[in-house]
Amino acid sequence: MKIAIIGAGNVGGALARNWAAAGHEVYLGVKNPADNKEWSGIANLTVCSVKAAADEAAVLLVALPVPALVPVAQELGNMENKIVIDATNAVFAKPAPYETGYHVFKALTGADVIKSFNTTGFENMANPVYHGKGIDMFMAAGSQKAKEVVRLLASDAGFEACYDFGGEDKVLLIEQFAMAWINLAILQKEGRDIAFKVLRR
Ligand SMILES: NC(=O)c1ccc[n+]([C@@H]2O[C@H](COP(=O)([O-])OP(=O)(O)OC[C@H]3O[C@@H](n4cnc5c(N)ncnc54)[C@H](OP(=O)(O)O)[C@@H]3O)[C@@H](O)[C@H]2O)c1
């Protein structure tokens, strides 16, 4: 699958490497494509401008700092036929006047937006395997089409399952769920090598 990753930091970089290694064609959208040394020699990975990455792929993953969300969504404009995966968390401030990255991209691009790949640390996105078993990913969205794509991409990244939190009314809940991981890992000092998994009896 062709995937555009917008934002090449901790989360974008981890998923770019992971999906490229799984055989997806990854377009990493960055501010300065000429400064691409970190990414040279990685198979299936092309560094380009944000707009060029978005033009290449029907599926985008957004891994930007919150203040960049509105300007980047405005720059990209209409993306009605694309799927946007919002991996961001408004930890310190909301992307005003919107509640989350999901709402920014829905309002400003008209894409099929889904919130996922936001609920765990970037180290777990680089390697989701604990004791030989994949941890779980979670998602919330109004779009079934987007959920099918995210389920596949979670599996290709090494997650065991991708649980559906529900529709658009669960987008704020899944951001709060991410805050639960952040609280345990960072504020309560459990460390970043922890993960959530659904167990069944
Ligand atoms: N870190 C985690 O474990 C984690 C986990 C889940 C979700 N998240 C969420 O994911 C998002 C990204 O987090 P992160 O830790 O990956 O942040 P990060 O390491 O700071 O990466 C963000 C990247 O976005 C780039 N960027 C900023 N403005 C841009 C623009 N206008 N156009 C193109 N690229 C731009 C930054 O480039 P410059 O450095 O050049 O500005 C940087 O490479 C945040 O919303 C965060 O809450 C983070």
Coordinates of N, CA and C and ligand atoms in Angstrom, one line a residue:
M1 N 0.8 -1.2 0.0 CA 0.0 0.0 0.0 C 0.9 1.3 0.0
K2 N 0.4 2.3 -0.7 CA 1.2 3.6 -0.6 C 0.7 4.3 0.6
I3 N 1.6 4.7 1.5 CA 1.3 5.4 2.7 C 2.1 6.7 2.8
A4 N 1.4 7.8 3.0 CA 2.1 9.1 3.3 C 2.2 9.3 4.8
I5 N 3.4 9.5 5.3 CA 3.5 9.8 6.8 C 3.9 11.3 6.9
I6 N 3.0 12.0 7.6 CA 3.3 13.5 7.7 C 3.8 13.7 9.1
G7 N 5.1 14.1 9.1 CA 5.8 14.3 10.4 C 6.8 13.2 10.6
A8 N 8.1 13.4 10.5 CA 9.1 12.4 10.6 C 9.8 12.4 11.9
G9 N 9.1 12.5 13.0 CA 9.7 12.5 14.3 C 9.6 11.1 15.0
N10 N 9.4 11.0 16.3 CA 9.4 9.7 17.0 C 8.4 8.8 16.4
V11 N 7.1 9.2 16.3 CA 6.0 8.3 15.9 C 6.1 8.1 14.4
G12 N 6.2 9.2 13.6 CA 6.2 9.1 12.1 C 7.4 8.2 11.7
G13 N 8.6 8.5 12.3 CA 9.8 7.7 12.0 C 9.7 6.2 12.3
A14 N 9.1 5.9 13.5 CA 9.0 4.5 13.9 C 8.1 3.8 12.9
L15 N 6.9 4.4 12.6 CA 6.0 3.7 11.7 C 6.5 3.7 10.3
A16 N 7.2 4.7 9.9 CA 7.7 4.7 8.5 C 8.7 3.5 8.3
R17 N 9.6 3.3 9.3 CA 10.6 2.2 9.2 C 9.8 0.9 9.2
N18 N 8.9 0.8 10.1 CA 8.2 -0.5 10.4 C 7.4 -0.9 9.1
W19 N 6.6 0.1 8.6 CA 5.8 -0.2 7.4 C 6.6 -0.4 6.1
A20 N 7.7 0.3 6.0 CA 8.6 0.1 4.9 C 9.2 -1.3 4.9
A21 N 9.6 -1.7 6.1 CA 10.2 -3.0 6.3 C 9.1 -4.1 6.0
A22 N 7.9 -3.8 6.2 CA 6.8 -4.8 5.9 C 6.4 -4.8 4.4
G23 N 7.1 -3.9 3.6 CA 6.9 -3.9 2.2 C 5.9 -2.8 1.7
H24 N 5.4 -2.0 2.5 CA 4.6 -0.9 2.0 C 5.5 0.2 1.4
E25 N 4.9 1.0 0.5 CA 5.6 2.1 -0.2 C 5.4 3.4 0.7
V26 N 6.4 3.8 1.4 CA 6.2 4.9 2.4 C 6.7 6.2 1.8
Y27 N 5.9 7.3 1.9 CA 6.3 8.6 1.5 C 6.4 9.4 2.7
L28 N 7.5 9.9 3.1 CA 7.7 10.6 4.4 C 7.7 12.1 4.1
G29 N 6.6 12.8 4.5 CA 6.4 14.2 4.2 C 7.1 15.0 5.3
V30 N 8.1 15.8 4.9 CA 8.9 16.6 5.9 C 9.0 18.1 5.4
K31 N 9.5 18.9 6.3 CA 9.6 20.3 6.0 C 10.7 20.6 4.9
N32 N 11.8 19.9 5.1 CA 13.0 20.1 4.2 C 13.5 18.8 3.6
P33 N 12.9 18.4 2.5 CA 13.2 17.0 1.9 C 14.7 16.9 1.6
A34 N 15.4 18.0 1.4 CA 16.9 17.9 1.0 C 17.7 17.3 2.2
D35 N 17.2 17.5 3.4 CA 17.8 17.1 4.6 C 17.3 15.7 5.0
N36 N 17.8 14.7 4.2 CA 17.2 13.3 4.3 C 18.2 12.2 4.6
K37 N 19.4 12.7 5.1 CA 20.5 11.7 5.4 C 20.0 10.5 6.3
E38 N 19.2 10.9 7.3 CA 18.7 9.9 8.3 C 18.0 8.7 7.6
W39 N 17.4 9.0 6.5 CA 16.5 8.0 5.8 C 17.1 7.4 4.6
S40 N 18.4 7.7 4.3 CA 18.9 7.2 3.1 C 19.2 5.7 3.2
G41 N 19.0 5.0 2.1 CA 19.3 3.5 2.1 C 18.2 2.7 2.7
I42 N 17.1 3.3 3.1 CA 16.0 2.4 3.6 C 15.0 2.1 2.4
A43 N 14.9 0.8 2.2 CA 14.1 0.3 1.1 C 12.6 0.7 1.3
N44 N 12.0 1.0 0.2 CA 10.5 1.4 0.2 C 10.2 2.7 0.8
L45 N 11.2 3.5 1.1 CA 11.0 4.8 1.8 C 11.5 6.0 1.0
T46 N 10.6 6.9 0.7 CA 11.0 8.1 -0.1 C 10.7 9.4 0.8
V47 N 11.7 10.3 0.9 CA 11.5 11.5 1.6 C 11.1 12.6 0.7
C48 N 10.0 13.3 1.0 CA 9.6 14.4 0.1 C 8.8 15.5 0.9
S49 N 8.3 16.4 0.1 CA 7.5 17.5 0.8 C 6.2 16.9 1.4
V50 N 5.6 17.6 2.3 CA 4.3 17.2 2.8 C 3.3 17.0 1.7
K51 N 3.2 18.0 0.8 CA 2.2 18.0 -0.3 C 2.5 16.8 -1.2
A52 N 3.8 16.6 -1.6 CA 4.1 15.5 -2.5 C 3.8 14.2 -1.9
A53 N 4.0 14.0 -0.6 CA 3.7 12.8 0.1 C 2.2 12.5 0.0
A54 N 1.4 13.6 0.3 CA 0.0 13.4 0.3 C -0.6 13.2 -1.1
D55 N 0.0 13.7 -2.1 CA -0.4 13.5 -3.5 C -0.2 12.1 -3.9
E56 N 0.9 11.4 -3.4 CA 1.3 10.1 -3.8 C 0.3 9.0 -3.3
A57 N -0.2 9.2 -2.0 CA -0.9 8.1 -1.3 C -2.3 8.4 -1.1
A58 N -3.1 7.3 -1.0 CA -4.5 7.4 -0.7 C -4.7 7.3 0.9
V59 N -3.6 6.9 1.6 CA -3.7 6.7 3.0 C -2.6 7.6 3.6
L60 N -3.0 8.5 4.6 CA -2.0 9.3 5.2 C -2.0 9.1 6.7
L61 N -0.8 9.1 7.3 CA -0.8 9.0 8.8 C -0.2 10.4 9.3
V62 N -0.9 11.0 10.2 CA -0.5 12.4 10.6 C 0.2 12.2 12.0
A63 N 1.5 12.5 12.1 CA 2.2 12.4 13.4 C 2.9 13.8 13.6
L64 N 2.1 14.8 13.7 CA 2.7 16.2 13.9 C 2.5 16.7 15.3
P65 N 3.3 17.7 15.7 CA 2.9 18.4 17.0 C 1.6 19.1 16.8
V66 N 0.9 19.3 17.8 CA -0.5 19.8 17.7 C -0.5 21.2 17.0
P67 N 0.4 22.1 17.3 CA 0.3 23.5 16.7 C 0.5 23.4 15.1
A68 N 1.0 22.3 14.6 CA 1.2 22.2 13.2 C -0.1 21.7 12.5
L69 N -1.0 21.2 13.2 CA -2.2 20.5 12.6 C -3.0 21.3 11.7
V70 N -3.4 22.5 12.2 CA -4.3 23.4 11.4 C -3.6 23.9 10.2
P71 N -2.3 24.4 10.3 CA -1.7 24.9 9.1 C -1.4 23.8 8.1
V72 N -1.1 22.6 8.5 CA -0.8 21.5 7.5 C -2.1 21.1 6.9
A73 N -3.2 21.0 7.7 CA -4.5 20.6 7.1 C -4.9 21.6 6.1
Q74 N -4.7 22.9 6.4 CA -5.1 24.0 5.4 C -4.2 23.9 4.2
E75 N -2.9 23.6 4.3 CA -2.0 23.5 3.2 C -2.5 22.3 2.3
L76 N -2.9 21.2 2.9 CA -3.3 20.0 2.1 C -4.6 20.2 1.4
G77 N -5.5 20.9 2.1 CA -6.8 21.2 1.4 C -7.7 20.0 1.2
N78 N -8.5 20.0 0.2 CA -9.5 18.9 -0.1 C -8.8 17.6 -0.2
M79 N -9.2 16.6 0.6 CA -8.7 15.2 0.4 C -9.9 14.2 0.6
E80 N -11.0 14.6 0.0 CA -12.2 13.8 0.2 C -12.1 12.3 -0.2
N81 N -11.2 12.0 -1.1 CA -11.1 10.6 -1.5 C -10.0 9.8 -0.7
K82 N -9.5 10.5 0.4 CA -8.3 9.8 1.1 C -8.7 9.5 2.5
I83 N -7.9 8.6 3.1 CA -8.0 8.2 4.5 C -6.9 8.9 5.3
V84 N -7.3 9.5 6.4 CA -6.3 10.2 7.2 C -6.3 9.5 8.6
I85 N -5.2 9.0 9.0 CA -5.0 8.4 10.3 C -4.4 9.4 11.3
D86 N -5.2 9.8 12.3 CA -4.7 10.8 13.2 C -4.0 10.2 14.4
A87 N -2.7 10.3 14.4 CA -1.9 9.6 15.5 C -1.6 10.6 16.6
T88 N -2.2 11.8 16.6 CA -1.7 12.8 17.5 C -2.5 12.8 18.8
N89 N -2.0 13.4 19.8 CA -2.7 13.6 21.1 C -2.5 15.1 21.5
A90 N -3.6 15.7 21.9 CA -3.5 17.1 22.3 C -3.2 17.1 23.8
V91 N -1.9 16.8 24.1 CA -1.5 16.7 25.5 C -1.5 18.0 26.3
F92 N -0.9 19.0 25.7 CA -0.8 20.3 26.3 C -1.9 21.3 26.0
A93 N -2.2 21.3 24.7 CA -3.3 22.3 24.3 C -4.0 21.7 23.1
K94 N -5.3 22.1 22.9 CA -6.1 21.6 21.8 C -5.7 22.4 20.5
P95 N -6.0 21.8 19.4 CA -5.7 22.5 18.1 C -6.9 23.5 17.8
A96 N -7.0 24.5 18.6 CA -8.2 25.4 18.6 C -8.4 25.9 17.2
P97 N -9.7 26.0 16.8 CA -10.9 25.9 17.5 C -11.4 24.4 17.6
Y98 N -10.5 23.4 17.2 CA -11.0 22.0 17.1 C -10.6 21.3 18.4
E99 N -11.2 20.1 18.6 CA -10.9 19.3 19.9 C -9.7 18.5 19.7
T100 N -9.5 17.9 18.5 CA -8.4 16.9 18.3 C -8.0 17.0 16.8
G101 N -6.8 16.4 16.5 CA -6.4 16.3 15.1 C -7.4 15.7 14.2
Y102 N -8.2 14.7 14.8 CA -9.3 14.1 14.0 C -10.2 15.1 13.5
H103 N -10.6 16.0 14.4 CA -11.6 17.0 14.0 C -11.0 18.1 13.1
V104 N -9.7 18.4 13.2 CA -9.1 19.3 12.3 C -9.1 18.8 10.9
F105 N -8.7 17.5 10.7 CA -8.6 17.0 9.4 C -10.0 16.7 8.8
K106 N -10.9 16.3 9.6 CA -12.3 16.1 9.1 C -12.8 17.4 8.6
A107 N -12.7 18.5 9.4 CA -13.3 19.8 9.0 C -12.6 20.4 7.8
L108 N -11.2 20.3 7.8 CA -10.5 21.1 6.8 C -10.1 20.4 5.5
T109 N -10.2 19.0 5.6 CA -9.9 18.3 4.3 C -11.0 17.4 3.8
G110 N -12.0 17.1 4.6 CA -13.1 16.3 4.2 C -12.7 14.8 4.0
A111 N -11.5 14.4 4.5 CA -11.0 13.1 4.3 C -11.8 12.1 5.2
D112 N -11.7 10.8 5.0 CA -12.2 9.8 5.9 C -11.2 9.7 7.1
V113 N -11.5 10.3 8.2 CA -10.5 10.4 9.3 C -10.7 9.3 10.3
I114 N -9.6 8.8 10.9 CA -9.7 7.8 11.9 C -8.6 8.1 13.0
K115 N -8.9 7.9 14.2 CA -7.9 8.1 15.3 C -7.3 6.8 15.7
S116 N -6.0 6.6 15.5 CA -5.4 5.4 15.8 C -3.9 5.6 15.9
F117 N -3.1 4.6 16.3 CA -1.7 4.8 16.5 C -1.3 5.9 17.4
N118 N -2.2 6.3 18.3 CA -2.0 7.3 19.3 C -1.9 6.8 20.7
T119 N -2.2 5.5 20.9 CA -2.5 5.0 22.3 C -1.3 4.4 23.0
T120 N -0.2 4.4 22.3 CA 1.0 3.8 23.0 C 2.2 4.6 22.6
G121 N 3.4 4.4 23.2 CA 4.6 5.1 22.9 C 5.2 4.7 21.6
F122 N 6.0 5.6 21.1 CA 6.6 5.4 19.8 C 7.5 4.1 19.8
E123 N 8.1 3.8 20.9 CA 9.0 2.6 21.0 C 8.1 1.4 20.7
N124 N 6.9 1.4 21.2 CA 6.0 0.2 21.0 C 5.5 0.2 19.5
M125 N 5.5 1.3 18.9 CA 5.1 1.3 17.4 C 6.3 0.8 16.6
A126 N 7.5 1.1 17.0 CA 8.7 0.5 16.3 C 8.7 -1.0 16.5
N127 N 8.4 -1.4 17.7 CA 8.4 -2.9 18.0 C 7.3 -3.2 19.0
P128 N 6.2 -3.7 18.5 CA 5.0 -4.0 19.4 C 5.1 -5.4 20.0
V129 N 6.2 -6.1 19.9 CA 6.2 -7.5 20.3 C 6.8 -7.6 21.8
Y130 N 6.0 -8.2 22.7 CA 6.4 -8.4 24.1 C 6.3 -9.9 24.3
H131 N 7.4 -10.5 24.7 CA 7.5 -11.9 25.1 C 6.9 -12.7 23.9
G132 N 7.2 -12.4 22.7 CA 6.8 -13.2 21.5 C 5.4 -12.9 21.1
K133 N 4.7 -12.0 21.7 CA 3.3 -11.7 21.3 C 3.1 -10.2 21.0
G134 N 2.3 -9.9 20.0 CA 2.0 -8.5 19.7 C 1.1 -7.9 20.7
I135 N 1.3 -6.7 21.1 CA 0.4 -5.9 21.9 C -0.8 -5.5 21.0
D136 N -1.7 -4.8 21.6 CA -2.9 -4.4 20.8 C -2.9 -2.9 20.4
M137 N -3.5 -2.6 19.3 CA -3.8 -1.2 18.9 C -5.3 -1.0 19.0
F138 N -5.6 0.3 19.0 CA -7.0 0.7 19.2 C -7.4 1.8 18.2
M139 N -8.7 1.9 17.8 CA -9.1 2.9 16.8 C -10.5 3.4 17.1
A140 N -10.8 4.6 16.7 CA -12.1 5.2 16.7 C -12.3 6.0 15.5
A141 N -13.5 5.9 14.8 CA -13.8 6.6 13.6 C -15.2 6.4 13.2
G142 N -15.7 7.3 12.4 CA -17.0 7.2 11.8 C -16.9 6.3 10.5
S143 N -15.7 6.1 10.0 CA -15.6 5.4 8.7 C -15.2 4.0 8.8
Q144 N -16.0 3.1 8.3 CA -15.7 1.6 8.3 C -14.5 1.3 7.3
K145 N -14.5 2.1 6.2 CA -13.4 1.9 5.2 C -12.1 2.2 5.9
A146 N -12.0 3.2 6.7 CA -10.8 3.6 7.4 C -10.4 2.5 8.4
K147 N -11.4 2.0 9.1 CA -11.1 0.9 10.1 C -10.5 -0.3 9.4
E148 N -11.0 -0.7 8.3 CA -10.4 -1.9 7.6 C -8.9 -1.6 7.3
V149 N -8.6 -0.4 6.8 CA -7.2 -0.1 6.4 C -6.4 -0.1 7.7
V150 N -6.8 0.5 8.8 CA -6.0 0.6 10.0 C -5.8 -0.8 10.6
R151 N -6.8 -1.7 10.5 CA -6.7 -3.0 11.0 C -5.5 -3.8 10.3
L152 N -5.5 -3.6 9.0 CA -4.4 -4.2 8.2 C -3.1 -3.6 8.6
L153 N -3.0 -2.3 8.7 CA -1.7 -1.6 8.9 C -1.2 -1.9 10.3
A154 N -2.2 -2.1 11.3 CA -1.7 -2.5 12.7 C -1.1 -3.9 12.6
S155 N -1.8 -4.8 11.9 CA -1.3 -6.1 11.8 C 0.1 -6.1 11.1
D156 N 0.2 -5.4 10.0 CA 1.5 -5.3 9.3 C 2.6 -4.7 10.2
A157 N 2.2 -3.9 11.1 CA 3.2 -3.3 12.0 C 3.6 -4.2 13.2
G158 N 2.9 -5.3 13.3 CA 3.2 -6.3 14.4 C 2.3 -6.3 15.6
F159 N 1.2 -5.5 15.5 CA 0.2 -5.5 16.6 C -0.6 -6.8 16.5
E160 N -1.0 -7.4 17.6 CA -1.8 -8.6 17.5 C -3.2 -8.4 17.0
A161 N -3.9 -7.4 17.6 CA -5.2 -7.0 17.2 C -5.4 -5.5 17.2
C162 N -6.4 -5.1 16.5 CA -6.8 -3.6 16.6 C -8.2 -3.5 17.0
Y163 N -8.4 -3.1 18.2 CA -9.8 -3.0 18.8 C -10.5 -1.8 18.4
D164 N -11.8 -1.9 18.1 CA -12.6 -0.8 17.6 C -13.3 -0.2 18.8
F165 N -12.9 1.1 19.2 CA -13.5 1.8 20.3 C -14.9 2.2 19.9
G166 N -15.2 2.3 18.6 CA -16.5 2.8 18.2 C -16.4 4.0 17.2
G167 N -17.5 4.7 17.1 CA -17.6 5.8 16.1 C -17.0 7.1 16.6
E168 N -17.4 8.1 15.8 CA -16.8 9.5 16.1 C -17.0 9.9 17.5
D169 N -18.1 9.4 18.1 CA -18.3 9.8 19.5 C -17.3 9.2 20.5
K170 N -16.4 8.3 20.0 CA -15.4 7.7 20.9 C -14.0 8.3 20.6
V171 N -13.9 9.3 19.8 CA -12.6 9.9 19.4 C -12.0 10.5 20.7
L172 N -12.7 11.3 21.4 CA -12.2 11.9 22.6 C -11.8 10.9 23.7
L173 N -12.6 9.8 23.7 CA -12.3 8.7 24.7 C -10.9 8.0 24.3
I174 N -10.7 7.8 23.0 CA -9.4 7.2 22.7 C -8.2 8.1 22.9
E175 N -8.4 9.4 22.9 CA -7.4 10.3 23.3 C -7.1 10.3 24.8
Q176 N -8.2 10.1 25.5 CA -8.1 10.0 27.0 C -7.4 8.7 27.3
F177 N -7.6 7.6 26.5 CA -7.0 6.3 26.7 C -5.5 6.5 26.5
A178 N -5.1 7.3 25.5 CA -3.7 7.6 25.3 C -3.1 8.3 26.6
M179 N -3.9 9.2 27.1 CA -3.4 9.9 28.3 C -3.2 8.9 29.5
A180 N -4.0 7.8 29.5 CA -3.8 6.8 30.6 C -2.4 6.2 30.4
W181 N -2.0 5.9 29.2 CA -0.7 5.3 29.0 C 0.4 6.3 29.4
I182 N 0.2 7.6 28.9 CA 1.2 8.6 29.3 C 1.3 8.8 30.8
N183 N 0.1 8.8 31.4 CA 0.1 8.9 32.9 C 0.9 7.8 33.6
L184 N 0.6 6.5 33.2 CA 1.3 5.4 33.8 C 2.8 5.4 33.5
A185 N 3.1 5.6 32.2 CA 4.5 5.5 31.7 C 5.4 6.6 32.3
I186 N 4.9 7.8 32.2 CA 5.7 9.0 32.4 C 5.4 9.6 33.8
L187 N 4.2 10.0 34.1 CA 3.9 10.7 35.4 C 4.0 9.7 36.6
Q188 N 3.6 8.5 36.4 CA 3.7 7.5 37.5 C 4.9 6.7 37.4
K189 N 5.8 7.1 36.4 CA 7.2 6.5 36.3 C 7.2 5.0 36.2
E190 N 6.2 4.4 35.5 CA 6.3 3.0 35.2 C 7.3 2.7 34.1
G191 N 7.7 3.7 33.3 CA 8.6 3.6 32.2 C 7.9 3.3 30.9
R192 N 8.5 3.6 29.8 CA 7.9 3.6 28.5 C 7.8 2.2 27.9
D193 N 8.4 1.2 28.5 CA 8.3 -0.2 28.0 C 7.2 -0.9 28.7
I194 N 6.0 -0.3 28.6 CA 4.8 -0.9 29.0 C 3.7 -0.8 27.9
A195 N 2.7 -1.7 27.9 CA 1.7 -1.6 26.9 C 0.4 -2.2 27.4
F196 N -0.7 -1.8 26.7 CA -2.0 -2.4 27.0 C -2.3 -3.5 26.0
K197 N -3.0 -4.5 26.6 CA -3.4 -5.7 25.8 C -4.7 -6.1 26.4
V198 N -5.7 -6.5 25.5 CA -7.0 -7.0 25.9 C -6.8 -8.5 26.1
L199 N -7.2 -9.0 27.3 CA -7.1 -10.4 27.6 C -8.6 -11.0 27.7
R200 N -8.7 -12.2 27.3 CA -10.0 -12.9 27.4 C -9.9 -14.1 28.2
R201 N -10.9 -14.4 29.0 CA -10.9 -15.7 29.7 C -11.6 -16.7 28.8
Ligands
LIG1 N1 6.1 10.3 21.3 C1 5.2 9.4 21.4 O1 5.5 8.3 22.0 C2 3.8 9.5 20.9 C3 2.9 8.4 21.0 C4 1.6 8.6 20.5 C5 1.2 9.8 19.9 N2 2.1 10.8 19.9 C6 1.6 12.1 19.2 O2 2.1 12.1 17.9 C7 2.5 13.4 17.5 C8 3.9 13.4 17.2 O3 4.7 13.1 18.3 P1 6.3 12.8 18.2 O4 6.7 12.3 19.5 O5 6.5 11.9 16.9 O6 6.8 14.3 17.9 P2 8.2 14.7 17.3 O7 9.2 13.7 17.5 O8 8.4 16.1 17.8 O9 7.9 14.7 15.7 C9 7.1 15.6 15.1 C10 7.6 15.8 13.7 O10 6.8 16.7 12.9 C11 7.6 17.6 12.2 N3 6.9 18.8 11.8 C12 6.5 19.8 12.6 N4 5.8 20.7 11.9 C13 5.8 20.3 10.6 C14 5.3 20.8 9.4 N5 4.6 21.9 9.3 N6 5.4 20.0 8.3 C15 6.1 18.8 8.3 N7 6.6 18.3 9.4 C16 6.5 19.0 10.6 C17 8.7 17.9 13.2 O11 9.8 18.5 12.5 P3 10.8 19.5 13.2 O12 11.4 18.8 14.4 O13 11.7 19.9 12.2 O14 9.9 20.6 13.7 C18 9.0 16.5 13.7 O15 9.9 15.8 12.8 C19 2.1 14.3 18.7 O16 0.9 14.9 18.5 C20 2.1 13.3 19.9 O17 1.2 13.8 20.9 C21 3.3 10.7 20.4

